[in-house]
Short mmCIF file of C-alpha atoms in Angstrom, two decimals:
data_model
loop_
_atom_site.label_atom_id
_atom_site.label_comp_id
_atom_site.label_asym_id
_atom_site.label_seq_id
_atom_site.Cartn_x
_atom_site.Cartn_y
_atom_site.Cartn_z
CA MET A 1 42.12 99.52 118.61
CA LYS A 2 43.39 103.08 118.31
CA ALA A 3 43.86 104.38 114.76
CA ALA A 4 44.53 107.62 112.86
CA ARG A 5 41.77 107.92 110.27
CA ILE A 6 41.67 110.55 107.57
CA TYR A 7 38.28 111.88 106.45
CA GLY A 8 39.51 114.49 104.00
CA LYS A 9 41.46 117.73 103.80
CA GLN A 10 42.89 118.70 107.22
CA ASP A 11 40.70 116.13 108.93
CA ILE A 12 42.56 113.32 110.71
CA ARG A 13 40.96 111.85 113.81
CA ILE A 14 42.46 109.53 116.40
CA GLU A 15 39.65 107.06 117.01
CA ASN A 16 38.90 103.70 118.56
CA VAL A 17 37.79 101.29 115.84
CA ASP A 18 37.14 97.58 115.49
CA ILE A 19 39.46 95.47 113.38
CA PRO A 20 38.06 92.39 111.64
CA GLU A 21 39.70 89.00 111.55
CA PRO A 22 42.21 88.71 108.69
CA LYS A 23 40.84 87.28 105.45
CA ASP A 24 42.07 83.91 104.22
CA ASP A 25 44.90 85.49 102.22
CA GLN A 26 45.82 88.05 104.88
CA VAL A 27 47.83 88.28 108.07
CA GLN A 28 47.25 90.59 110.99
CA VAL A 29 50.26 92.63 112.06
CA LYS A 30 50.85 94.40 115.35
CA VAL A 31 52.30 97.67 114.08
CA LYS A 32 55.64 98.67 115.58
CA PHE A 33 56.63 101.73 113.52
CA VAL A 34 55.04 103.68 110.68
CA GLY A 35 56.79 106.48 108.83
CA ILE A 36 55.16 109.70 107.67
CA CYS A 37 55.57 110.20 103.93
CA GLY A 38 55.34 113.30 101.75
CA SER A 39 52.15 111.86 100.30
CA ASP A 40 50.68 111.77 103.82
CA ILE A 41 51.33 115.51 103.97
CA HIS A 42 49.48 116.06 100.69
CA MET A 43 46.62 113.83 101.81
CA TYR A 44 46.24 115.84 105.00
CA SER A 45 46.89 119.36 103.71
CA GLU A 46 45.13 119.07 100.35
CA GLY A 47 42.95 115.94 100.55
CA LEU A 48 44.76 114.43 97.53
CA SER A 49 44.64 110.77 96.38
CA LEU A 50 41.91 109.75 98.83
CA PRO A 51 39.01 107.46 97.82
CA TYR A 52 35.94 109.70 97.86
CA GLU A 53 34.43 107.12 95.52
CA LYS A 54 34.81 103.38 96.13
CA ASN A 55 38.23 102.07 95.21
CA PRO A 56 37.74 99.15 92.79
CA LEU A 57 39.99 96.74 94.73
CA SER A 58 39.44 97.68 98.36
CA GLY A 59 35.84 98.81 98.04
CA LYS A 60 36.68 101.53 100.55
CA THR A 61 35.89 105.22 100.75
CA VAL A 62 37.04 107.73 103.34
CA PRO A 63 37.58 107.54 106.24
CA ILE A 64 40.75 105.48 105.76
CA ILE A 65 43.40 104.51 108.30
CA GLU A 66 46.45 106.33 106.98
CA GLY A 67 50.04 105.05 106.82
CA HIS A 68 51.87 102.99 104.21
CA GLU A 69 55.48 102.87 105.49
CA PHE A 70 55.32 100.35 108.29
CA SER A 71 56.71 97.31 110.03
CA GLY A 72 55.40 95.01 112.73
CA GLN A 73 54.98 91.51 114.08
CA VAL A 74 52.52 88.94 112.77
CA VAL A 75 49.89 88.04 115.37
CA LYS A 76 47.27 86.22 113.24
CA VAL A 77 47.47 84.29 109.97
CA GLY A 78 44.70 83.63 107.45
CA ARG A 79 44.19 79.98 106.55
CA ASN A 80 45.50 80.40 102.98
CA ALA A 81 48.48 82.57 103.86
CA GLN A 82 51.74 80.91 102.88
CA ASP A 83 55.34 81.26 104.07
CA VAL A 84 54.43 83.40 107.07
CA LYS A 85 53.68 82.52 110.68
CA VAL A 86 52.72 84.13 113.97
CA GLY A 87 55.73 85.87 115.47
CA ASP A 88 57.40 86.79 112.19
CA ARG A 89 58.97 90.26 112.16
CA VAL A 90 58.00 91.91 108.88
CA ALA A 91 58.01 94.99 106.69
CA ILE A 92 54.87 95.62 104.68
CA GLU A 93 54.81 96.32 100.95
CA PRO A 94 51.66 98.44 100.80
CA ILE A 95 50.69 97.94 97.16
CA LEU A 96 47.11 97.35 96.04
CA ALA A 97 47.14 95.03 93.03
CA CYS A 98 44.60 92.66 91.48
CA GLY A 99 47.19 90.03 90.53
CA HIS A 100 45.54 89.08 87.23
CA CYS A 101 45.63 92.05 84.83
CA ARG A 102 48.30 92.08 82.12
CA ASN A 103 50.63 94.34 84.11
CA CYS A 104 50.34 92.25 87.25
CA MET A 105 50.98 89.12 85.21
CA LYS A 106 54.15 90.74 83.83
CA GLY A 107 55.36 91.39 87.38
CA MET A 108 54.66 95.12 87.05
CA TYR A 109 51.97 95.12 89.70
CA ASN A 110 52.81 98.71 90.66
CA TYR A 111 51.00 99.59 87.42
CA CYS A 112 47.98 97.36 88.13
CA LEU A 113 45.23 98.27 85.70
CA ASN A 114 42.47 97.76 88.28
CA ALA A 115 43.86 99.44 91.40
CA VAL A 116 43.42 103.17 90.82
CA GLY A 117 40.01 104.52 91.79
CA PRO A 118 37.61 106.37 89.47
CA ASP A 119 38.52 109.60 91.28
CA GLY A 120 42.26 108.91 91.03
CA SER A 121 42.64 107.42 94.50
CA GLY A 122 46.06 105.85 94.92
CA ASN A 123 46.98 102.17 94.59
CA PHE A 124 48.31 101.78 98.15
CA ILE A 125 46.97 100.71 101.50
CA GLY A 126 47.04 103.69 103.82
CA VAL A 127 45.65 105.64 100.87
CA SER A 128 42.76 103.63 99.40
CA ASP A 129 42.54 100.92 102.06
CA ASP A 130 43.28 100.84 105.77
CA GLY A 131 46.99 101.11 106.51
CA GLY A 132 49.47 101.19 109.35
CA MET A 133 48.71 104.25 111.49
CA ALA A 134 46.99 101.98 114.00
CA GLU A 135 47.77 99.39 116.63
CA PHE A 136 47.03 96.54 114.20
CA SER A 137 46.68 96.15 110.44
CA ASN A 138 45.41 93.40 108.15
CA VAL A 139 47.60 93.02 105.06
CA GLN A 140 47.94 90.55 102.21
CA ALA A 141 50.33 87.77 103.15
CA LYS A 142 52.12 87.97 99.79
CA PHE A 143 53.11 91.55 100.57
CA VAL A 144 54.78 90.97 103.93
CA HIS A 145 58.55 90.56 103.94
CA LYS A 146 60.53 89.05 106.79
CA LEU A 147 63.17 91.15 108.53
CA PRO A 148 66.59 89.80 109.54
CA ASP A 149 66.85 89.10 113.25
CA GLU A 150 69.48 91.81 113.68
CA MET A 151 67.40 94.52 111.98
CA GLY A 152 65.16 96.76 114.10
CA PHE A 153 61.52 97.48 113.37
CA ASP A 154 62.36 101.16 112.88
CA LEU A 155 64.68 100.30 110.00
CA GLY A 156 62.04 97.89 108.72
CA ALA A 157 59.68 100.85 108.32
CA LEU A 158 62.31 102.50 106.11
CA ALA A 159 62.03 99.69 103.56
CA GLU A 160 59.11 101.35 101.77
CA PRO A 161 60.66 104.77 101.00
CA THR A 162 63.99 103.09 100.26
CA ALA A 163 62.20 100.82 97.78
CA VAL A 164 60.88 103.91 95.98
CA ALA A 165 64.45 105.16 95.60
CA TYR A 166 65.73 101.69 94.64
CA GLU A 167 63.12 101.38 91.89
CA GLY A 168 64.45 104.63 90.43
CA ILE A 169 68.02 103.36 90.62
CA LYS A 170 66.96 100.14 88.90
CA ARG A 171 64.96 101.95 86.24
CA SER A 172 67.86 104.31 85.47
CA GLY A 173 70.21 101.43 84.69
CA LEU A 174 72.93 102.84 86.97
CA ILE A 175 76.12 100.79 86.87
CA GLU A 176 79.34 101.04 88.84
CA GLY A 177 81.61 103.87 87.72
CA GLN A 178 78.93 106.26 86.48
CA THR A 179 78.32 109.80 87.73
CA VAL A 180 75.07 110.98 89.27
CA ALA A 181 73.25 114.14 90.31
CA VAL A 182 70.28 113.99 92.68
CA LEU A 183 67.98 117.03 92.56
CA GLY A 184 66.17 117.35 95.88
CA ALA A 185 67.43 116.23 99.30
CA GLY A 186 64.19 115.11 100.87
CA PRO A 187 63.77 111.51 102.07
CA ILE A 188 63.63 110.01 98.55
CA GLY A 189 66.51 112.16 97.32
CA LEU A 190 68.67 111.21 100.29
CA CYS A 191 67.85 107.51 99.87
CA THR A 192 68.62 107.79 96.16
CA ALA A 193 72.01 109.38 96.81
CA ILE A 194 72.87 106.75 99.41
CA LEU A 195 71.88 103.91 97.08
CA ALA A 196 73.78 105.43 94.14
CA LYS A 197 76.91 105.54 96.27
CA ILE A 198 76.37 101.95 97.43
CA ALA A 199 75.89 100.94 93.78
CA GLY A 200 79.35 102.30 92.92
CA ALA A 201 78.71 105.73 91.40
CA THR A 202 82.06 107.52 91.35
CA LYS A 203 80.55 110.97 91.83
CA VAL A 204 77.24 111.77 93.56
CA TYR A 205 76.04 115.38 93.62
CA ILE A 206 72.96 116.38 95.57
CA SER A 207 71.24 119.76 95.37
CA ASP A 208 68.59 121.42 97.49
CA VAL A 209 67.58 124.94 98.52
CA SER A 210 67.75 123.92 102.20
CA ASP A 211 71.17 124.03 103.88
CA VAL A 212 69.72 121.92 106.69
CA ARG A 213 68.90 119.10 104.29
CA LEU A 214 72.30 119.42 102.61
CA ALA A 215 73.92 119.12 106.05
CA LYS A 216 72.01 115.86 106.52
CA ALA A 217 73.30 114.71 103.14
CA LYS A 218 76.85 115.26 104.36
CA GLU A 219 76.04 113.32 107.55
CA VAL A 220 75.09 110.28 105.47
CA GLY A 221 78.25 110.52 103.37
CA ILE A 222 77.27 112.63 100.35
CA GLU A 223 80.05 115.20 100.10
CA ASP A 224 79.19 117.05 96.89
CA THR A 225 76.30 119.23 98.03
CA LEU A 226 74.99 122.21 96.04
CA ASN A 227 72.51 124.95 96.96
CA PRO A 228 71.03 126.57 93.80
CA THR A 229 70.19 129.74 95.74
CA LYS A 230 73.90 130.25 96.45
CA GLU A 231 75.71 128.79 93.45
CA ASN A 232 75.09 127.92 89.84
CA VAL A 233 74.53 124.17 89.91
CA VAL A 234 74.85 123.78 86.14
CA GLU A 235 78.16 125.66 85.98
CA LYS A 236 79.58 123.86 89.02
CA ILE A 237 78.85 120.39 87.65
CA HIS A 238 80.20 121.26 84.20
CA GLU A 239 83.38 122.61 85.79
CA ASP A 240 83.96 119.18 87.30
CA LEU A 241 82.46 117.11 84.49
CA PRO A 242 82.48 119.01 81.18
CA ASP A 243 80.16 116.48 79.53
CA GLY A 244 77.78 116.38 82.50
CA VAL A 245 76.63 113.50 84.66
CA ASP A 246 75.55 110.14 83.32
CA ILE A 247 72.27 110.15 85.26
CA SER A 248 70.17 112.86 86.89
CA PHE A 249 67.55 111.85 89.44
CA GLU A 250 64.68 114.35 89.64
CA CYS A 251 63.48 114.03 93.24
CA ALA A 252 61.98 117.49 93.80
CA GLY A 253 59.11 117.66 91.33
CA VAL A 254 59.34 121.28 90.16
CA GLN A 255 60.07 122.94 86.83
CA ALA A 256 63.37 124.45 87.97
CA THR A 257 64.94 121.14 88.98
CA PHE A 258 63.70 119.38 85.86
CA ASP A 259 65.25 122.14 83.75
CA THR A 260 68.51 121.71 85.67
CA ALA A 261 68.44 117.98 84.91
CA THR A 262 68.21 118.68 81.17
CA GLN A 263 71.27 120.95 81.38
CA ILE A 264 73.56 118.78 83.53
CA THR A 265 72.88 115.37 81.98
CA THR A 266 75.35 114.21 79.35
CA THR A 267 74.31 113.59 75.76
CA THR A 268 72.54 110.19 75.57
CA GLY A 269 72.33 110.18 79.40
CA VAL A 270 69.35 109.37 81.58
CA ILE A 271 66.98 111.76 83.33
CA GLN A 272 65.24 109.60 85.93
CA VAL A 273 62.07 111.22 87.26
CA ASP A 274 61.24 109.86 90.71
CA ALA A 275 59.14 112.75 92.02
CA LEU A 276 55.48 113.48 91.42
CA PHE A 277 54.83 117.00 90.16
CA GLY A 278 52.19 119.29 91.64
CA LYS A 279 51.42 120.72 88.19
CA SER A 280 52.32 120.19 84.55
CA ILE A 281 55.77 121.25 83.39
CA ASP A 282 57.26 122.33 80.08
CA LEU A 283 59.63 120.08 78.14
CA ASP A 284 61.66 121.21 75.13
CA ILE A 285 61.26 117.95 73.26
CA ASN A 286 63.56 119.01 70.40
CA ASP A 287 66.33 119.69 72.92
CA ALA A 288 65.76 116.24 74.44
CA ILE A 289 65.88 114.65 70.99
CA MET A 290 69.06 116.45 69.95
CA LYS A 291 70.78 115.47 73.20
CA GLY A 292 69.49 111.90 73.04
CA HIS A 293 68.21 112.15 76.60
CA ASN A 294 66.39 109.11 77.91
CA ILE A 295 63.64 110.35 80.21
CA HIS A 296 62.44 107.60 82.53
CA THR A 297 59.63 107.68 85.05
CA THR A 298 58.67 105.33 87.82
CA LEU A 299 55.80 104.70 90.20
CA GLY A 300 56.26 102.94 93.51
CA TYR A 301 58.15 99.66 93.19
CA ALA A 302 57.79 96.03 92.21
CA ASN A 303 59.78 93.00 93.39
CA ASP A 304 62.22 95.20 95.33
CA PHE A 305 61.54 94.67 99.03
CA PRO A 306 63.77 91.62 99.69
CA ILE A 307 66.74 93.34 98.04
CA VAL A 308 66.09 96.65 99.79
CA ILE A 309 65.77 95.00 103.21
CA ASN A 310 69.17 93.36 102.70
CA ILE A 311 70.74 96.67 101.62
CA ILE A 312 69.41 98.47 104.70
CA ASN A 313 70.54 95.61 106.93
CA ASN A 314 74.06 95.79 105.50
CA HIS A 315 74.24 99.59 105.97
CA GLN A 316 72.27 100.07 109.17
CA GLU A 317 74.33 102.96 110.51
CA VAL A 318 73.76 105.25 107.52
CA PHE A 319 70.04 104.49 107.22
CA GLN A 320 69.54 104.98 110.96
CA GLN A 321 70.58 108.61 110.49
CA LEU A 322 67.51 109.22 108.32
CA ILE A 323 65.18 108.70 111.31
CA THR A 324 65.00 112.10 112.97
CA LYS A 325 61.93 111.95 115.23
CA MET A 326 59.70 109.38 116.95
CA ILE A 327 56.22 110.18 118.23
CA PRO A 328 53.15 108.38 119.62
CA LEU A 329 50.04 107.77 117.52
CA ASP A 330 48.17 110.54 119.37
CA GLU A 331 50.61 113.08 117.86
CA THR A 332 50.06 112.09 114.22
CA ILE A 333 48.92 115.54 113.11
CA GLU A 334 51.80 117.21 114.93
CA GLY A 335 54.19 114.80 113.21
CA ILE A 336 52.80 115.61 109.77
CA GLU A 337 53.08 119.33 110.47
CA ALA A 338 56.63 118.93 111.79
CA LEU A 339 57.68 117.16 108.60
CA GLN A 340 55.92 119.81 106.54
CA ASN A 341 57.47 122.82 108.28
CA ASP A 342 60.81 121.71 109.74
CA LYS A 343 63.47 120.98 107.11
CA SER A 344 65.65 119.26 109.72
CA GLN A 345 63.15 116.40 109.80
CA VAL A 346 63.78 113.60 107.33
CA LYS A 347 61.77 110.63 108.54
CA VAL A 348 59.29 111.05 111.36
CA MET A 349 58.24 107.68 112.79
CA ILE A 350 55.02 106.96 114.65
CA SER A 351 55.01 104.17 117.25
CA PRO A 352 51.56 102.98 118.35
CA GLU A 353 53.32 101.44 121.38
CA MET A 354 54.58 104.78 122.72
#
């Protein structure tokens, strides 16, 4: 089959490779769509998160078939796979988890104690095991989730990034009637703002330095957009809400936006950190203590896919607007570069069938 394999920094090759039969607990999926994620950009441009040493669960090292946001149709089923059959239309939850450590046993398998490699390689297929940037992929049966008949495969591939945003919403404790600010209007920020509105937030601000991304936010129904290069975000929010917002979602991963979150979040409010940061940041812990800020973090998702699939299915029109480009597998590198350099791109989808 044809696959996009990453060997290291700025080294992705479109190759013909063999695919084994699925293991007893796996199914084989014919990939329909796979989204390009910000982490795929970092893997390609910087060589981050890749298994240069053997990952303890997958046993793999580079090269790895990239891609962790994907959907497809089941074509083969391992003999111990349950509740899935050939022909099922599915979205894939790309987590690597042992299933037996204390975190897995608590249902927090996104924090599996045995999944991260000795060199820090990530706990996802498409990162530390072969993923979805290929014509076929073998995945654990327990991590495939059926799609409603009326939901397209392209929307199915949005389940993964939407689950990241949903996990942040869940972790923040957002309830109907609260006010929210989302800092960063990339794919996760946009999904977070959409989900906050669906969850009943009465006010949803979103900020970004890109007017193009803020225009996309307006397209998907987020009216209160702020550009910190053109207006004082802190002053603007406090003009509307003197006490600040109930919850800030940090979806940019830089010092400036984290600092903004500490200034716009109400006393005893929540600062929900959904982004990964490229470097360490400063935190005035005494300020956080005096304001009673609850600083939450999250990693990936756990037990979210069925809920997220239903949310997307019930709001197909708005989520469809997040898909801005579709390309064939041969143009994987061009797709990564487009997402990296063109702020009008939100979700670039690869179709191995194109």
